[in-house]
Tab-separated table of C-alpha atoms and ligand atoms in Angstrom:
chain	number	residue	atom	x	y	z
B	1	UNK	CA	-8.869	-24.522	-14.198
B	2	UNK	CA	-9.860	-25.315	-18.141
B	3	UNK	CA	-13.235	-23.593	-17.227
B	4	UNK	CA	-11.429	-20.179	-15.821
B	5	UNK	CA	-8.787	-20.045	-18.676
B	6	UNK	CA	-11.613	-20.290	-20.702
B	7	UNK	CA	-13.501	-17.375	-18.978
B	8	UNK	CA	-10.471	-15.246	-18.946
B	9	UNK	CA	-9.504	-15.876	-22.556
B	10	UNK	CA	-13.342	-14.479	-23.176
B	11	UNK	CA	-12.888	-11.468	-21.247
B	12	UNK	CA	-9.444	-11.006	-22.972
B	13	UNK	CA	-10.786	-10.664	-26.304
B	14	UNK	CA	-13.846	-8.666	-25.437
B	15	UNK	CA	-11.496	-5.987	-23.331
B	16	UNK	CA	-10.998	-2.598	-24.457
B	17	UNK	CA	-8.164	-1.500	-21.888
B	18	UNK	CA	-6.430	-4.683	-20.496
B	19	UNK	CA	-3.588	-3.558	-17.127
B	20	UNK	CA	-1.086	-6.030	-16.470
B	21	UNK	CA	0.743	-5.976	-13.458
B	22	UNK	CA	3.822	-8.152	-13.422
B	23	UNK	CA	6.506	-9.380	-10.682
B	24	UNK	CA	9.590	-11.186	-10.600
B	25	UNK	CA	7.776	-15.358	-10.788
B	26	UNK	CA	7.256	-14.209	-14.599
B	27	UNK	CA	10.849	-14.099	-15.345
B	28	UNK	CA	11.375	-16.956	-12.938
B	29	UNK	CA	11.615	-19.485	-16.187
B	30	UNK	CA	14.167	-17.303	-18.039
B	31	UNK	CA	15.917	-18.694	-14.528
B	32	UNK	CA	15.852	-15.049	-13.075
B	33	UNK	CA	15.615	-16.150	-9.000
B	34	UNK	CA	12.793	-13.899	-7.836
B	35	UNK	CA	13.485	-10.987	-5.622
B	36	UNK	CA	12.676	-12.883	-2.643
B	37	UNK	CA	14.498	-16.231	-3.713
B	38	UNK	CA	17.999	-14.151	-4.968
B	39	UNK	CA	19.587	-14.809	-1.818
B	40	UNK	CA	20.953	-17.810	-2.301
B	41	UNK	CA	24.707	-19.319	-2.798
B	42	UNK	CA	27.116	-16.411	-2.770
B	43	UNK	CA	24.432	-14.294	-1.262
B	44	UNK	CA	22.905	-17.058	1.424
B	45	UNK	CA	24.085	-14.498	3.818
B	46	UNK	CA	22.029	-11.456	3.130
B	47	UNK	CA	18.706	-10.216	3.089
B	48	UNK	CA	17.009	-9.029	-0.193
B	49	UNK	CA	14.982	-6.294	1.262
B	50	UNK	CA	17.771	-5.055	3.181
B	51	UNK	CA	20.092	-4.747	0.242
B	52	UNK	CA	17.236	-3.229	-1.880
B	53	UNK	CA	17.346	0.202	0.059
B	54	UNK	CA	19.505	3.687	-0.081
B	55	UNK	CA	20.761	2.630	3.568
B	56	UNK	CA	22.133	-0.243	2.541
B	57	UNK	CA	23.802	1.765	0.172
B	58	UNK	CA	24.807	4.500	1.931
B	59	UNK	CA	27.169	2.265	4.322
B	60	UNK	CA	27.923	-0.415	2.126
B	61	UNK	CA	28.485	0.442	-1.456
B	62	UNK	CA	30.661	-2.213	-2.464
B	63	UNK	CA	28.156	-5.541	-1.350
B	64	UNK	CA	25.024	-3.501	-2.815
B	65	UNK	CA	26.995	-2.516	-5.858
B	66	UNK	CA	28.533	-5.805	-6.185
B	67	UNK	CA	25.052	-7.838	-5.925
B	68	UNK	CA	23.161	-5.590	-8.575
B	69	UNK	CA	26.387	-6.082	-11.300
B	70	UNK	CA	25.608	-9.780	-10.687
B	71	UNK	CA	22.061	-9.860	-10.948
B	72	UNK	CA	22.503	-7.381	-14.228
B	73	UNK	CA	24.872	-10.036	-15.497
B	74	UNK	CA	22.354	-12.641	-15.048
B	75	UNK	CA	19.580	-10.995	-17.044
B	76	UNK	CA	22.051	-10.460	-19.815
B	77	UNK	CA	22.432	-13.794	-20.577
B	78	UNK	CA	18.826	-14.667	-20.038
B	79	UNK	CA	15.754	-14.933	-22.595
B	80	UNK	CA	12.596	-13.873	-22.751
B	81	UNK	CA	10.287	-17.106	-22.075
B	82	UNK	CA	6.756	-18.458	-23.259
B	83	UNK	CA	5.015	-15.772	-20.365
B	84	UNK	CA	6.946	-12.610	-21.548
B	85	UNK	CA	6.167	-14.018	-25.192
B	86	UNK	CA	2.160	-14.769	-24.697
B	87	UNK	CA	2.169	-11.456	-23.029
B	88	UNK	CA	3.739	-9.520	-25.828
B	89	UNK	CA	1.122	-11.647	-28.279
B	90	UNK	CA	-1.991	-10.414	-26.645
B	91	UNK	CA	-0.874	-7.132	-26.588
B	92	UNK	CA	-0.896	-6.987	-29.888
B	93	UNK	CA	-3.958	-8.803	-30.600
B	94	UNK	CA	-5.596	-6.688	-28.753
B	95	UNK	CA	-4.371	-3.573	-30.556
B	96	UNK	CA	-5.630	-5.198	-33.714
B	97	UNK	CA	-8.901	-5.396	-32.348
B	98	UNK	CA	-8.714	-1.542	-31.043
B	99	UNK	CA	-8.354	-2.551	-27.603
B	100	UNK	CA	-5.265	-1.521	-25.524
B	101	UNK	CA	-3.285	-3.027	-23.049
B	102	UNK	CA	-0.392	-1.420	-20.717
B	103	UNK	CA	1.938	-3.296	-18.579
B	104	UNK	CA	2.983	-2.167	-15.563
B	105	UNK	CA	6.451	-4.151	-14.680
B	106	UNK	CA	8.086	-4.297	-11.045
B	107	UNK	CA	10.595	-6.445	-12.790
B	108	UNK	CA	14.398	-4.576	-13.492
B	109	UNK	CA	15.088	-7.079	-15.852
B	110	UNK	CA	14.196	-5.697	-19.081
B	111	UNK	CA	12.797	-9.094	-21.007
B	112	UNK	CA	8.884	-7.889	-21.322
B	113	UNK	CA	10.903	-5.215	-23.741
B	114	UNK	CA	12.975	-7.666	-25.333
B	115	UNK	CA	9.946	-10.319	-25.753
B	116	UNK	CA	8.189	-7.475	-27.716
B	117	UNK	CA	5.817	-5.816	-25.087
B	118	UNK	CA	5.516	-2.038	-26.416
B	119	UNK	CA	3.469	-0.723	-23.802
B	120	UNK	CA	5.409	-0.942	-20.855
B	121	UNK	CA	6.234	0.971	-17.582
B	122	UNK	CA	8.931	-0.140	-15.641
B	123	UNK	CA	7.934	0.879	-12.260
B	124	UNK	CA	10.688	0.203	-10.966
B	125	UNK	CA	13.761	0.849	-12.831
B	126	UNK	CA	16.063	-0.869	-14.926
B	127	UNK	CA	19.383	-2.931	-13.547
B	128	UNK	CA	20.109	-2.222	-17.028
B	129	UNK	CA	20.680	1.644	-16.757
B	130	UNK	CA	22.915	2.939	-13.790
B	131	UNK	CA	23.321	6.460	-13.265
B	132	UNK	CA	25.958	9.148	-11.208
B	133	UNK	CA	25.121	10.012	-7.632
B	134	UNK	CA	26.208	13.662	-8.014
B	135	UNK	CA	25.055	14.702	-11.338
B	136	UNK	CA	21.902	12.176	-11.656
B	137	UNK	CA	23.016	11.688	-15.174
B	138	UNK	CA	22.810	7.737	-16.888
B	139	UNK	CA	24.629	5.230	-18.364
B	140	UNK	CA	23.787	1.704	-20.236
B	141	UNK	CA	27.282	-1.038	-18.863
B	142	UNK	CA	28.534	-2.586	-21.116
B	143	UNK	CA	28.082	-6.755	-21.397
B	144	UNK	CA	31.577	-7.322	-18.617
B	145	UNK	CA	31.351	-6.870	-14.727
B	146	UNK	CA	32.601	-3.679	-13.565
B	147	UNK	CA	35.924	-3.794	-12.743
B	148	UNK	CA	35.707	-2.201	-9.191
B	149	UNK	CA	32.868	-1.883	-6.390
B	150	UNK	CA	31.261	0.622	-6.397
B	151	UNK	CA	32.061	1.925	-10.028
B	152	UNK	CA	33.542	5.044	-10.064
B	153	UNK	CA	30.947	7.674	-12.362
B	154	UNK	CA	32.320	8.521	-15.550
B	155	UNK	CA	30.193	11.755	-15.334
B	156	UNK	CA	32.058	13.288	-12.085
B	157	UNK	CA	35.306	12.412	-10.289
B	158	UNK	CA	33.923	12.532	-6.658
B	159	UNK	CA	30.536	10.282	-7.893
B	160	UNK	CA	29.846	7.041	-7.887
B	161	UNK	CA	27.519	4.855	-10.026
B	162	UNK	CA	24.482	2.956	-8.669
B	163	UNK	CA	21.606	1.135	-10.582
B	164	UNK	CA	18.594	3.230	-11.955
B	165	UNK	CA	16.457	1.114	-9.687
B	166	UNK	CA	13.558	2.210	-7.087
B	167	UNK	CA	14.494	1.185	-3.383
B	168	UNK	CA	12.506	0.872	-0.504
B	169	UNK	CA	11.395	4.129	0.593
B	170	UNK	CA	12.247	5.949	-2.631
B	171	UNK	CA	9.781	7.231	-5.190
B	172	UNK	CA	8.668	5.830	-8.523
B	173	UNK	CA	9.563	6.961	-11.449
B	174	UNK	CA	6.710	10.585	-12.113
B	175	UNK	CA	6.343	8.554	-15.269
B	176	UNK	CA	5.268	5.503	-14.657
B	177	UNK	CA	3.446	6.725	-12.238
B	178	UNK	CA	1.244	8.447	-14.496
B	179	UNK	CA	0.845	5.641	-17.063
B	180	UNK	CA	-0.191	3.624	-13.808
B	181	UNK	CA	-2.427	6.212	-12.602
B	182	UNK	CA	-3.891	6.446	-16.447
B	183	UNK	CA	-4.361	2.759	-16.902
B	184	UNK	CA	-6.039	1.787	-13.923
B	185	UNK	CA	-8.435	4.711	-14.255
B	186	UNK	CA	-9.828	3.319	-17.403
B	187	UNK	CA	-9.183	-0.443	-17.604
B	188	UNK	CA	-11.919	-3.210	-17.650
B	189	UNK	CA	-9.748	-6.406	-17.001
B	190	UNK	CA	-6.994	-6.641	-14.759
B	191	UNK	CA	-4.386	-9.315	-14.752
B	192	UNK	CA	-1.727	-9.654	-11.684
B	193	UNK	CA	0.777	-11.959	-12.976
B	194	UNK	CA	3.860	-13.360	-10.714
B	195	UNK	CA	4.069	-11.113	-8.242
B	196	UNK	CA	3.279	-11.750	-4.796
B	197	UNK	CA	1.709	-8.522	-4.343
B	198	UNK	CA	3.341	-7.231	-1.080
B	199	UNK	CA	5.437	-4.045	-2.155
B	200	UNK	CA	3.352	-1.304	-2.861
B	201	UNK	CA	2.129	0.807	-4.575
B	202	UNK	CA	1.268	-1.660	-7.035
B	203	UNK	CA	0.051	-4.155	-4.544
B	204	UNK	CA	-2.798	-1.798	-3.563
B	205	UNK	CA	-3.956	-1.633	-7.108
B	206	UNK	CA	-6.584	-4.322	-7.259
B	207	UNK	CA	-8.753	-2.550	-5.227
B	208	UNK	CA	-8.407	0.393	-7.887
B	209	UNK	CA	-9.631	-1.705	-10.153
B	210	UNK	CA	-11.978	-3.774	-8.872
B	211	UNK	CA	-13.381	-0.294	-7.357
B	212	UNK	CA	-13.729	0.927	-11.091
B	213	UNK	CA	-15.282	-2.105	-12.521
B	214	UNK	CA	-12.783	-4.182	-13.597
B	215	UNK	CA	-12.774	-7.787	-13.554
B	216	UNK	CA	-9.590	-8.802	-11.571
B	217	UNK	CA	-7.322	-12.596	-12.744
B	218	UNK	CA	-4.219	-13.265	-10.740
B	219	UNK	CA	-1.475	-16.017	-12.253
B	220	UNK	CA	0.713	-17.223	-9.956
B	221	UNK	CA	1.420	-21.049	-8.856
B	222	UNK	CA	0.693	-19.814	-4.943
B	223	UNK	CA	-1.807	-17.852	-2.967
B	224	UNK	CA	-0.664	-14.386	-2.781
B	225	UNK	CA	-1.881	-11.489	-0.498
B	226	UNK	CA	-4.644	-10.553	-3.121
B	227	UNK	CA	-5.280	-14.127	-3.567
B	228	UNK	CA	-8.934	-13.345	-1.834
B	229	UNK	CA	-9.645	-10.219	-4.202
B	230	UNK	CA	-9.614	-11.224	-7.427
B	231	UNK	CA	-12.254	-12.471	-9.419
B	232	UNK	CA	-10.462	-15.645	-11.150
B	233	UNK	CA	-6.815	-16.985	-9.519
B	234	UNK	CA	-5.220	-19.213	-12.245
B	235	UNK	CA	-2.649	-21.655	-10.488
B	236	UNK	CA	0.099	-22.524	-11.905
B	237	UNK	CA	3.583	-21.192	-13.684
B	238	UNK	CA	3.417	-18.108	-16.063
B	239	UNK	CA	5.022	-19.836	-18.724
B	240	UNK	CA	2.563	-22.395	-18.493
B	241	UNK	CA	-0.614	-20.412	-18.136
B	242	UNK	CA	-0.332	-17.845	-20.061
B	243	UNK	CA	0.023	-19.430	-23.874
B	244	UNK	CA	-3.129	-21.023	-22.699
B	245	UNK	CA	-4.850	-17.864	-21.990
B	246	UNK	CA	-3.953	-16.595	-25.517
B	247	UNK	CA	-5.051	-19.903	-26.982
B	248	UNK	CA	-8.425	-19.259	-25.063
B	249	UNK	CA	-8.554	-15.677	-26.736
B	250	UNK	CA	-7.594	-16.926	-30.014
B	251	UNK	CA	-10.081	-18.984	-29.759
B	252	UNK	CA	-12.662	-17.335	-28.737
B	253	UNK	CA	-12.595	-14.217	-31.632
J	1	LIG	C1	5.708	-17.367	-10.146
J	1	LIG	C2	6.522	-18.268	-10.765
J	1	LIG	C3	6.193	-18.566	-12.081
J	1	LIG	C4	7.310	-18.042	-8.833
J	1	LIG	N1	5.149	-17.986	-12.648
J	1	LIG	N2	4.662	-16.796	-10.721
J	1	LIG	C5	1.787	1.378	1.841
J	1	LIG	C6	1.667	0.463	2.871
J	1	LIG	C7	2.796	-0.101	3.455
J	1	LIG	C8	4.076	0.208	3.007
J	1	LIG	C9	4.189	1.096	1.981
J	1	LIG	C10	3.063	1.675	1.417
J	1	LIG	N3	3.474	2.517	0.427
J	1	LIG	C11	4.811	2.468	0.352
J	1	LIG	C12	5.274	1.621	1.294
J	1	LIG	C13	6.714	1.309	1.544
J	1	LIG	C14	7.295	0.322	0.560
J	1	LIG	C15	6.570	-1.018	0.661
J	1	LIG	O1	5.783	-1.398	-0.185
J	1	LIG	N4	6.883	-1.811	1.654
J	1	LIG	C16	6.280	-3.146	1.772
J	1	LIG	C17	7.358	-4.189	1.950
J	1	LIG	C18	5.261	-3.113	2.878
J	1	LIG	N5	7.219	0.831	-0.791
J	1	LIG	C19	8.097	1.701	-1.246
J	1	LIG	O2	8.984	2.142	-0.529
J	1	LIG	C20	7.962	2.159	-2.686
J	1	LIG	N6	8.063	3.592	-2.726
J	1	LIG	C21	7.009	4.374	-2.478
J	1	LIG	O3	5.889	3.930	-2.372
J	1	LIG	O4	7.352	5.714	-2.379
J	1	LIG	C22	6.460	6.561	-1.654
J	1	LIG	C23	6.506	6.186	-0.171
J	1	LIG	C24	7.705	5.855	0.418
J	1	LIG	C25	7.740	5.488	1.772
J	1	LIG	C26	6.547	5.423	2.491
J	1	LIG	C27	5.343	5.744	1.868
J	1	LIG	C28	5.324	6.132	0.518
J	1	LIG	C29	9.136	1.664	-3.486
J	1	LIG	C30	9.152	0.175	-3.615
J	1	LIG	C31	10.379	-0.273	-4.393
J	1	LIG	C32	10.545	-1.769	-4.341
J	1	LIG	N7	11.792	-2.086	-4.901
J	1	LIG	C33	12.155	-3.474	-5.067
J	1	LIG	C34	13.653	-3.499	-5.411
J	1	LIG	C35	13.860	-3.026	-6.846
J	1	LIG	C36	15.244	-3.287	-7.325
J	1	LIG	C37	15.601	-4.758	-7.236
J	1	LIG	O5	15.017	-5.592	-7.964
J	1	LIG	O6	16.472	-5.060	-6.431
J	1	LIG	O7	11.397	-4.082	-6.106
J	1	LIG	S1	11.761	-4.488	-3.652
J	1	LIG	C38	11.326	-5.921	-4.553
J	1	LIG	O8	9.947	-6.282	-4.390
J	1	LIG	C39	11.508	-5.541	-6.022
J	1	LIG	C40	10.322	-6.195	-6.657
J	1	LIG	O9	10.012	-5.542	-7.878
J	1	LIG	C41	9.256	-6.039	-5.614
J	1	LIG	C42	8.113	-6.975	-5.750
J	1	LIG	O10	8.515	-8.301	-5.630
J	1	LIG	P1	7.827	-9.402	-6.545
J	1	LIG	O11	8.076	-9.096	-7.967
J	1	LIG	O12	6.441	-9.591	-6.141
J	1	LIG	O13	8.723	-10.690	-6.224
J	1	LIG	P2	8.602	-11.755	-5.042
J	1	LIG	O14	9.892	-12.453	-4.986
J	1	LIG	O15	8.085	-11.131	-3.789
J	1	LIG	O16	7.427	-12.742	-5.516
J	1	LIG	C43	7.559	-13.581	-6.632
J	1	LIG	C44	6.206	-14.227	-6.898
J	1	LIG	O17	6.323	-15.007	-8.075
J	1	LIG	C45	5.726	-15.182	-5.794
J	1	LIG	O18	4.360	-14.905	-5.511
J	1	LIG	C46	5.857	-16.571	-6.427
J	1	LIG	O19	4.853	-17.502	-5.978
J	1	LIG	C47	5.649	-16.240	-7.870
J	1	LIG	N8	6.241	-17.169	-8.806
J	1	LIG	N9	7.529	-18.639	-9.843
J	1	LIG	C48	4.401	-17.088	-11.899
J	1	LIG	N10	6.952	-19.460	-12.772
C-alpha cells in the first residue's frame, strides 16, 4: 500500500490534467450516510433508488420531498473532512505547477465547494438548490425545514418545489456534461474516489480514460465494479488515504 501511494503521489505531481471522479464514501466522514446506506432509522423502510426517481415523485411528493429536506439538513450541519480538504490541496498544487485538475462530483452535498475545490462539476445536482416544477426557475432554502411537504413554489401558485437533483432516468446537467466530456478527453491520471461506480454515466468513464492513455487509481476501502480496471486500487477510507497521497506528491516535487 506505502509502495502504490508512493507511485500515485509520483504520477500526481508529474500530471498535467488530473480527473477526479467522486461518490458519496468521500463525504462518508463528514457523517453524510452514502446514497446506498441513507436508508436507515426513519427511512429503514424505503429504498434509495426508488426514492431517487421522477416516479417516485410523481405519486408521492410528500415522502420524496420530505427525505431530500432531511438529507439537505444533514449536509448543512456537516464539514468538509481531511478527503474533501487533500483534494482541494492538490488541486491547487497542481495549478501552481501548470497542471490542471477537474472534479467531477456525483455527490449533492456541496462540501468539495466548501473545502475549497474550484474546479468542480456537480454532475448531479445540488440538494442545496431546489427549483419550481412549472416555471423551472431556482431557489437556495434557507438553514430551517420546510414547513410543509412538498413546498409549495414561491415562483407559481399551482407549482411545487423539488430538489435541483438528477434522478434516475433524467439527464445531466448540458454543463457538466461538457466539462466531463472535456476532461476525460485530455486527462493523463485518473482518480475514482468513493464511489462504487455503478450509476452511470460516470461509471463507464474509466474505460474513457484508460482508452486515452490515462493511468487509472481508485480509493475506496472495498472492491468496486471497476475494481479490475484500474491501474492502482488504494484500500482504505478517503480521509485516510488521501492526505497521504498529497504527502507522497509533496514529497516527491
Ligand atoms: C468510502 C468510504 C470512505 C464508504 N472513503 N469510500 C448505461 C447502462 C446501464 C444503465 C444506464 C446507462 N446509462 C444510463 C443508465 C440509467 C441510470 C443508471 O446508471 N442506472 C444504473 C443503476 C444501472 N443512469 C441514469 O439514469 C442517469 N441519467 C442518464 O444517464 O441520462 C441519460 C439516460 C437515461 C436513461 C437511460 C439511458 C440514458 C442519471 C443518474 C442519476 C443518479 N442519481 C442519484 C441520485 C441523485 C440525488 C440523490 O443523491 O438522491 O445519484 S442515484 C445515486 O447513485 C446518487 C449517487 O450520486 C449515485 C452514485 O452513488 P455513489 O456515490 O457511488 O454511492 P454508493 O452509496 O453507491 O457508494 C458509496 C461508495 O463509497 C461505496 O463503494 C463504499 O465502499 C465507499 N465508501 N465509505 C471512501 N470513508
Amino acid at each position: 500500500m506505502d509502495d502504490a501511494i508512493q507511485a500515485v503521489g509520483e504520477r500526481l505531481a508529474q500530471a498535467r490534467h488530473v480527473v477526479v471522479v467522486t461518490g458519496a464514501g468521500v463525504s462518508a466522514e463528514s457523517h453524510i450516510p452514502t446514497f446506498r446506506d441513507t436508508m436507515h432509522g426513519l427511512w429503514a423502510e424505503f429504498d434509495a433508488e426508488k426514492l431517487a426517481t421522477p416516479e417516485a415523485f410523481a405519486t408521492d411528493p410528500e415522502t420524496v420531498t420530505r427525505w431530500y429536506d432531511w438529507r439537505r439538513l444533514g449536509c448543512l450541519h456537516a464539514e468538509p473532512n481531511p478527503g474533501h480538504l487533500a483534494l482541494a490541496e492538490i488541486e491547487r498544487r497542481i495549478g501552481d505547477l501548470g497542471g490542471k485538475l477537474t472534479l467531477l462530483t456525483q455527490n449533492v452535498d456541496g462540501l468539495h465547494l466548501r473545502a475549497g475545490s474550484r474546479r468542480v462539476a456537480e454532475l448531479h445536482g445540488s440538494l442545496h438548490r431546489w427549483r419550481c416544477t412549472k416555471t423551472g426557475k431556482e431557489t437556495r432554502p434557507g438553514p430551517e425545514a420546510f414547513e410543509t411537504y412538498p413546498p409549495p413554489s414561491p415562483f407559481a401558485e399551482d407549482g411545487m418545489l423539488r430538489p435541483s437533483v438528477v434522478w434516475f432516468g433524467e439527464m445531466l446537467p448540458e454543463q457538466a456534461l461538457r466539462a466531463a466530456d472535456e476532461a476525460l478527453w485530455s486527462c493523463d491520471l485518473f482518480l475514482s474516489v468513493g464511489t462504487s461506480s455503478l450509476v452511470h454515466p460516470s461509471a463507464g468513464w474509466v474505460h474513457l480514460a484508460s482508452a486515452r492513455g490515462a493511468v487509472t487509481v481508485e480509493v475506496n476501502p472495498e472492491e468496486t465494479a471497476i475494481t479490475g480496471e484500474v491501474d492502482w486500487a488504494l484500500r482504505g477510507k478517503s480521509g485516510e488515504v488521501m492526505p497521504r497521497v498529497l504527502d507522497a506528491m509533496l514529497a516527491s516535487l
